[in-house]
Amino acid sequence: MQIFTDPKALAAQCRAWHAAGDDIALVPTMGYYHAGHEDLMSYARGLARRLVVSLFVNPTQFGPNEDLAAYPRDAERDSAIAAAHGADALFMPEPAAMYAPDHATWVEVPELAKGLCGIDRPIHFRGVCTVVLKLLLLTGADVAVFGQKDWQQQAIIRRMVRDLNVPTRIEARPTTREADGLAMSSRNVYLTPDERAVAPQIRAALLEAREAVAAGETDVSRLRELVLTRWREHMPGGKPDYLEIVHPESLEPLQSVDGPALMACAVKLGKARLIDNILLRS
Ligand code: AMP
């Protein structure tokens, strides 16, 4: 596995691979790998002759009061994991290599970025779209793989790629979970043992909502109340940022569950802000 820090050098290598007839799969990440990242890498490894993994804690997707400085990092361990999963290249640029001091160009999908995580993180998806498009242009990736844990993110990236005719196929993988159901996240390290003990309630409540839908419930406010009540009772200290039922592609809020529906949430638990989602109906 080659390690690249210079965007131009990565682009040159990717052009050489394409010239030799090799296709390229890309897995963009912010590092501090867990089994969810490993699943994306293993899956992407099977999609193309060449696998590029990027590891970049992208400053432009963090708001001023968010955890950019505290975001967990372990480049040495991460490189070993990427290599073990068959990456041909690991791209780890410094922020200055990705953003010129007078960087002024942004890519946005405001319609899909205004709700859910966009409410509390108004510049987040603009940063995500901009950095992902830069990575797609640098690598010329034939396919890029994202996680459904960040459902809104993959929906926005699909729309950006479609709207801008980016010739990259976007694939999304199901959420990898701990044995007790908690969605794996690099941010789970922020949880104290007590918070970690109650965190699986996030998923447990979403599963309850899905069961209610399977049993015939369609009313959005009753489904939200079911989840919020369970959290209040079983997850003391958990503060929901949002809990919404939306269309899985348009992300428009739904009034009732009578077609495809996604329930998505963000919950603050101590220092961690945890997100999760579940397809109530597909
Ligand atoms: P991150 O490094 O957290 O920005 O995530 C990099 C990629 O891994 C994104 O496409 C995420 O959606 C994906 N990812 C993060 N956590 C999980 C998980 N638990 N299961 C599946 N994919 C995940």
Coordinates of C-alpha atoms and ligand atoms in Angstrom, one line a residue:
M1 CA 0.0 0.0 0.0
Q2 CA 1.3 3.4 -1.0
I3 CA 0.6 6.4 1.3
F4 CA -0.1 9.7 -0.4
T5 CA -0.3 13.1 1.2
D6 CA 0.0 15.2 -2.0
P7 CA -3.3 15.4 -3.9
K8 CA -1.4 15.8 -7.2
A9 CA 0.6 12.6 -6.6
L10 CA -2.5 10.7 -5.8
A11 CA -4.2 12.0 -9.0
A12 CA -1.2 11.0 -11.1
Q13 CA -1.2 7.5 -9.7
C14 CA -5.0 7.1 -10.3
R15 CA -4.6 8.3 -13.9
A16 CA -1.8 5.8 -14.4
W17 CA -4.1 3.0 -13.0
H18 CA -6.9 4.0 -15.3
A19 CA -4.4 4.2 -18.3
A20 CA -3.4 0.6 -17.5
G21 CA -7.0 -0.4 -17.6
D22 CA -7.6 -0.7 -13.9
D23 CA -10.8 0.6 -12.4
I24 CA -10.8 2.3 -9.0
A25 CA -13.0 2.1 -5.9
L26 CA -12.9 4.8 -3.2
V27 CA -13.8 4.7 0.5
P28 CA -13.7 8.2 2.0
T29 CA -13.2 8.3 5.8
M30 CA -12.2 10.4 8.7
G31 CA -10.2 7.6 10.3
Y32 CA -10.2 6.0 13.8
Y33 CA -11.3 2.8 12.2
H34 CA -13.9 0.4 13.5
A35 CA -15.7 -2.6 12.0
G36 CA -18.0 -0.3 10.0
H37 CA -15.1 1.3 8.1
E38 CA -13.6 -2.2 7.7
D39 CA -16.8 -3.5 6.1
L40 CA -16.8 -0.6 3.6
M41 CA -13.2 -1.4 2.7
S42 CA -13.7 -5.1 2.3
Y43 CA -16.8 -4.5 0.2
A44 CA -15.1 -1.9 -1.9
R45 CA -12.1 -4.2 -2.3
G46 CA -14.3 -6.6 -4.3
L47 CA -15.7 -3.9 -6.6
A48 CA -12.6 -2.7 -8.5
R49 CA -9.0 -3.7 -9.3
R50 CA -7.7 -0.7 -7.3
L51 CA -8.8 0.4 -3.8
V52 CA -8.1 3.9 -2.6
V53 CA -9.0 4.8 1.0
S54 CA -8.9 8.4 2.1
L55 CA -8.3 9.5 5.7
F56 CA -9.0 13.1 6.2
V57 CA -10.6 14.9 9.1
N58 CA -12.2 17.5 6.9
P59 CA -12.2 20.8 8.8
T60 CA -14.8 22.4 6.6
Q61 CA -17.6 20.0 7.7
F62 CA -17.1 21.0 11.4
G63 CA -19.0 24.0 12.9
P64 CA -17.1 26.4 15.1
N65 CA -18.3 24.7 18.3
E66 CA -17.9 21.1 17.2
D67 CA -15.3 18.5 17.9
L68 CA -12.7 19.1 15.1
A69 CA -9.7 19.4 17.6
A70 CA -11.0 16.5 19.8
Y71 CA -11.9 14.1 16.9
P72 CA -10.1 10.8 17.7
R73 CA -7.1 10.1 15.5
D74 CA -4.7 7.1 15.2
A75 CA -3.0 7.3 11.8
E76 CA -0.6 4.4 12.5
R77 CA -3.3 1.9 13.5
D78 CA -5.6 3.1 10.6
S79 CA -2.8 2.6 8.0
A80 CA -2.3 -0.9 9.2
I81 CA -6.0 -1.6 9.0
A82 CA -6.3 -0.1 5.5
A83 CA -3.3 -2.2 4.3
A84 CA -4.8 -5.3 5.8
H85 CA -8.0 -4.7 3.9
G86 CA -6.1 -4.6 0.6
A87 CA -6.0 -0.8 0.0
D88 CA -3.6 0.1 -2.8
A89 CA -3.4 3.7 -1.7
L90 CA -4.1 5.5 1.5
F91 CA -4.6 9.3 1.0
M92 CA -3.9 11.3 4.1
P93 CA -3.5 14.9 3.2
E94 CA -2.9 17.8 5.5
P95 CA -5.8 20.4 5.5
A96 CA -3.5 22.9 3.8
A97 CA -3.0 20.5 0.9
M98 CA -6.7 20.3 0.3
Y99 CA -7.7 23.9 1.0
A100 CA -5.8 26.9 -0.3
P101 CA -5.9 29.9 2.0
D102 CA -8.2 31.6 -0.4
H103 CA -10.4 28.5 -1.1
A104 CA -13.7 29.9 -2.2
T105 CA -15.7 27.2 -4.0
W106 CA -18.4 25.2 -2.4
V107 CA -20.8 22.5 -3.5
E108 CA -24.2 22.4 -1.8
V109 CA -27.4 20.4 -2.0
P110 CA -29.5 22.7 0.2
E111 CA -32.9 21.0 -0.4
L112 CA -31.6 17.8 1.2
A113 CA -29.2 19.5 3.7
K114 CA -31.7 21.7 5.5
G115 CA -33.4 19.1 7.7
L116 CA -32.2 16.4 10.1
C117 CA -28.5 16.9 10.9
G118 CA -28.5 20.1 8.9
I119 CA -30.6 21.9 11.5
D120 CA -27.9 21.8 14.1
R121 CA -25.0 21.6 11.6
P122 CA -25.8 24.2 9.0
I123 CA -22.4 24.1 7.2
H124 CA -21.8 20.4 7.6
F125 CA -23.1 19.0 4.3
R126 CA -21.6 21.8 2.3
G127 CA -18.2 20.7 3.7
V128 CA -19.0 17.1 3.1
C129 CA -20.1 17.6 -0.5
T130 CA -17.1 19.8 -1.3
V131 CA -14.5 17.4 0.0
V132 CA -16.2 14.3 -1.5
L133 CA -16.4 16.0 -4.9
K134 CA -12.7 16.9 -4.6
L135 CA -11.9 13.2 -3.7
L136 CA -13.9 12.0 -6.7
L137 CA -12.2 14.4 -9.0
L138 CA -8.7 13.5 -7.7
T139 CA -9.2 9.8 -7.9
G140 CA -11.6 9.6 -10.9
A141 CA -13.2 6.7 -8.9
D142 CA -15.4 4.4 -10.8
V143 CA -17.3 3.6 -7.6
A144 CA -17.4 5.1 -4.1
V145 CA -18.7 3.4 -1.0
F146 CA -20.5 5.1 1.9
G147 CA -22.3 3.9 5.1
Q148 CA -26.1 4.0 5.6
K149 CA -25.4 5.1 9.2
D150 CA -25.0 8.5 7.7
W151 CA -28.2 8.2 5.7
Q152 CA -28.6 11.9 5.0
Q153 CA -24.9 12.1 3.8
Q154 CA -25.3 9.3 1.3
A155 CA -28.6 10.6 0.0
I156 CA -27.0 14.1 -0.5
I157 CA -23.9 12.6 -2.2
R158 CA -26.1 10.5 -4.6
R159 CA -28.0 13.7 -5.5
M160 CA -24.8 15.7 -6.0
V161 CA -23.3 13.0 -8.2
R162 CA -26.5 12.7 -10.3
D163 CA -27.1 16.5 -10.6
L164 CA -23.4 17.2 -11.6
N165 CA -23.1 14.1 -13.9
V166 CA -20.1 12.8 -11.9
P167 CA -19.2 9.5 -13.5
T168 CA -18.9 7.6 -10.2
R169 CA -21.3 4.9 -9.0
I170 CA -22.3 5.4 -5.4
E171 CA -22.9 2.4 -3.2
A172 CA -24.1 2.4 0.4
R173 CA -23.5 -0.3 3.0
P174 CA -25.8 -1.2 6.0
T175 CA -24.8 0.0 9.4
T176 CA -22.4 -2.1 11.3
R177 CA -23.4 -2.4 15.0
E178 CA -22.0 -3.5 18.3
A179 CA -23.5 -6.8 19.6
D180 CA -26.1 -4.8 21.7
G181 CA -27.2 -2.8 18.6
L182 CA -25.3 0.5 19.1
A183 CA -24.2 1.8 15.7
M184 CA -20.4 1.8 15.5
S185 CA -19.0 5.3 15.4
S186 CA -15.6 6.8 16.0
R187 CA -17.4 9.1 18.4
N188 CA -18.5 6.3 20.7
V189 CA -15.1 6.7 22.5
Y190 CA -16.6 9.9 24.0
L191 CA -19.1 7.8 26.0
T192 CA -18.6 7.2 29.7
P193 CA -19.3 3.6 30.9
D194 CA -22.8 4.7 32.2
E195 CA -23.6 6.4 28.9
R196 CA -22.4 3.5 26.9
A197 CA -24.6 1.2 29.0
V198 CA -27.8 3.1 27.9
A199 CA -26.8 4.0 24.4
P200 CA -28.2 0.8 22.8
Q201 CA -31.7 2.3 23.7
I202 CA -31.3 4.5 20.6
R203 CA -31.5 1.5 18.3
A204 CA -33.9 -0.5 20.6
A205 CA -36.5 2.3 20.3
L206 CA -36.2 2.6 16.6
L207 CA -36.7 -1.2 16.3
E208 CA -39.9 -0.7 18.4
A209 CA -41.1 1.9 16.0
R210 CA -40.5 -0.5 13.0
E211 CA -42.4 -3.2 14.8
A212 CA -45.3 -0.8 15.4
V213 CA -45.4 0.0 11.7
A214 CA -45.3 -3.7 10.9
A215 CA -48.3 -4.0 13.2
G216 CA -50.2 -1.3 11.3
E217 CA -49.3 2.0 12.9
T218 CA -49.0 4.8 10.3
D219 CA -49.3 7.9 12.5
V220 CA -46.1 9.9 12.6
S221 CA -46.7 11.6 15.9
R222 CA -47.6 8.4 17.7
L223 CA -44.5 6.7 16.3
R224 CA -42.3 9.6 17.5
E225 CA -43.9 9.6 20.9
L226 CA -43.3 5.8 21.2
V227 CA -39.6 6.4 20.7
L228 CA -39.3 9.5 22.8
T229 CA -41.1 7.8 25.7
R230 CA -38.8 4.8 25.6
W231 CA -35.7 7.1 25.6
R232 CA -37.1 9.2 28.5
E233 CA -37.6 6.0 30.5
H234 CA -34.5 4.1 29.6
M235 CA -31.9 6.6 28.6
P236 CA -31.7 9.2 31.3
G237 CA -29.4 12.0 30.2
G238 CA -30.0 11.4 26.5
K239 CA -31.1 14.6 24.7
P240 CA -32.7 14.1 21.3
D241 CA -31.5 16.7 18.8
Y242 CA -34.0 15.5 16.3
L243 CA -36.3 12.5 15.6
E244 CA -37.9 12.6 12.2
I245 CA -39.8 10.4 9.8
V246 CA -38.8 11.3 6.2
H247 CA -38.9 10.0 2.7
P248 CA -35.7 8.0 2.3
E249 CA -34.7 9.8 -0.9
S250 CA -36.1 13.3 -0.9
L251 CA -35.7 13.5 3.0
E252 CA -39.0 15.4 3.0
P253 CA -40.9 15.0 6.4
L254 CA -43.8 12.6 6.1
Q255 CA -47.2 13.0 7.8
S256 CA -48.0 9.3 7.7
V257 CA -46.2 6.1 7.0
D258 CA -48.0 4.7 3.9
G259 CA -45.0 4.3 1.6
P260 CA -41.2 4.3 1.9
A261 CA -40.2 5.9 5.2
L262 CA -37.0 6.4 7.2
M263 CA -36.9 7.3 10.8
A264 CA -33.7 9.2 11.6
C265 CA -32.4 10.6 14.8
A266 CA -29.5 12.4 16.6
V267 CA -29.2 12.1 20.3
K268 CA -26.7 13.9 22.6
L269 CA -25.4 11.7 25.3
G270 CA -22.8 13.4 27.4
K271 CA -20.1 14.6 25.1
A272 CA -21.2 12.4 22.2
R273 CA -23.8 13.2 19.5
L274 CA -24.9 9.9 18.2
I275 CA -26.9 9.4 15.0
D276 CA -28.9 6.4 13.8
N277 CA -31.7 5.6 11.5
I278 CA -34.1 2.8 10.4
L279 CA -36.1 2.1 7.3
L280 CA -39.7 1.8 8.7
R281 CA -40.9 0.8 5.3
S282 CA -38.9 0.3 2.1
Ligands
AMP1 P1 -16.5 8.6 9.1 O1 -15.0 8.2 9.1 O2 -17.2 8.3 10.4 O3 -16.7 9.9 8.5 O4 -17.2 7.5 8.1 C1 -16.6 7.2 6.9 C2 -17.6 6.3 6.2 O5 -17.9 5.1 7.0 C3 -18.9 7.0 5.9 O6 -19.4 6.6 4.6 C4 -19.8 6.4 7.0 O7 -21.2 6.4 6.7 C5 -19.3 5.0 7.2 N1 -19.6 4.5 8.5 C6 -19.4 5.1 9.7 N2 -19.8 4.3 10.7 C7 -20.4 3.2 10.1 C8 -21.1 2.1 10.6 N3 -21.3 1.9 11.9 N4 -21.5 1.2 9.7 C9 -21.3 1.4 8.3 N5 -20.7 2.4 7.8 C10 -20.2 3.4 8.7

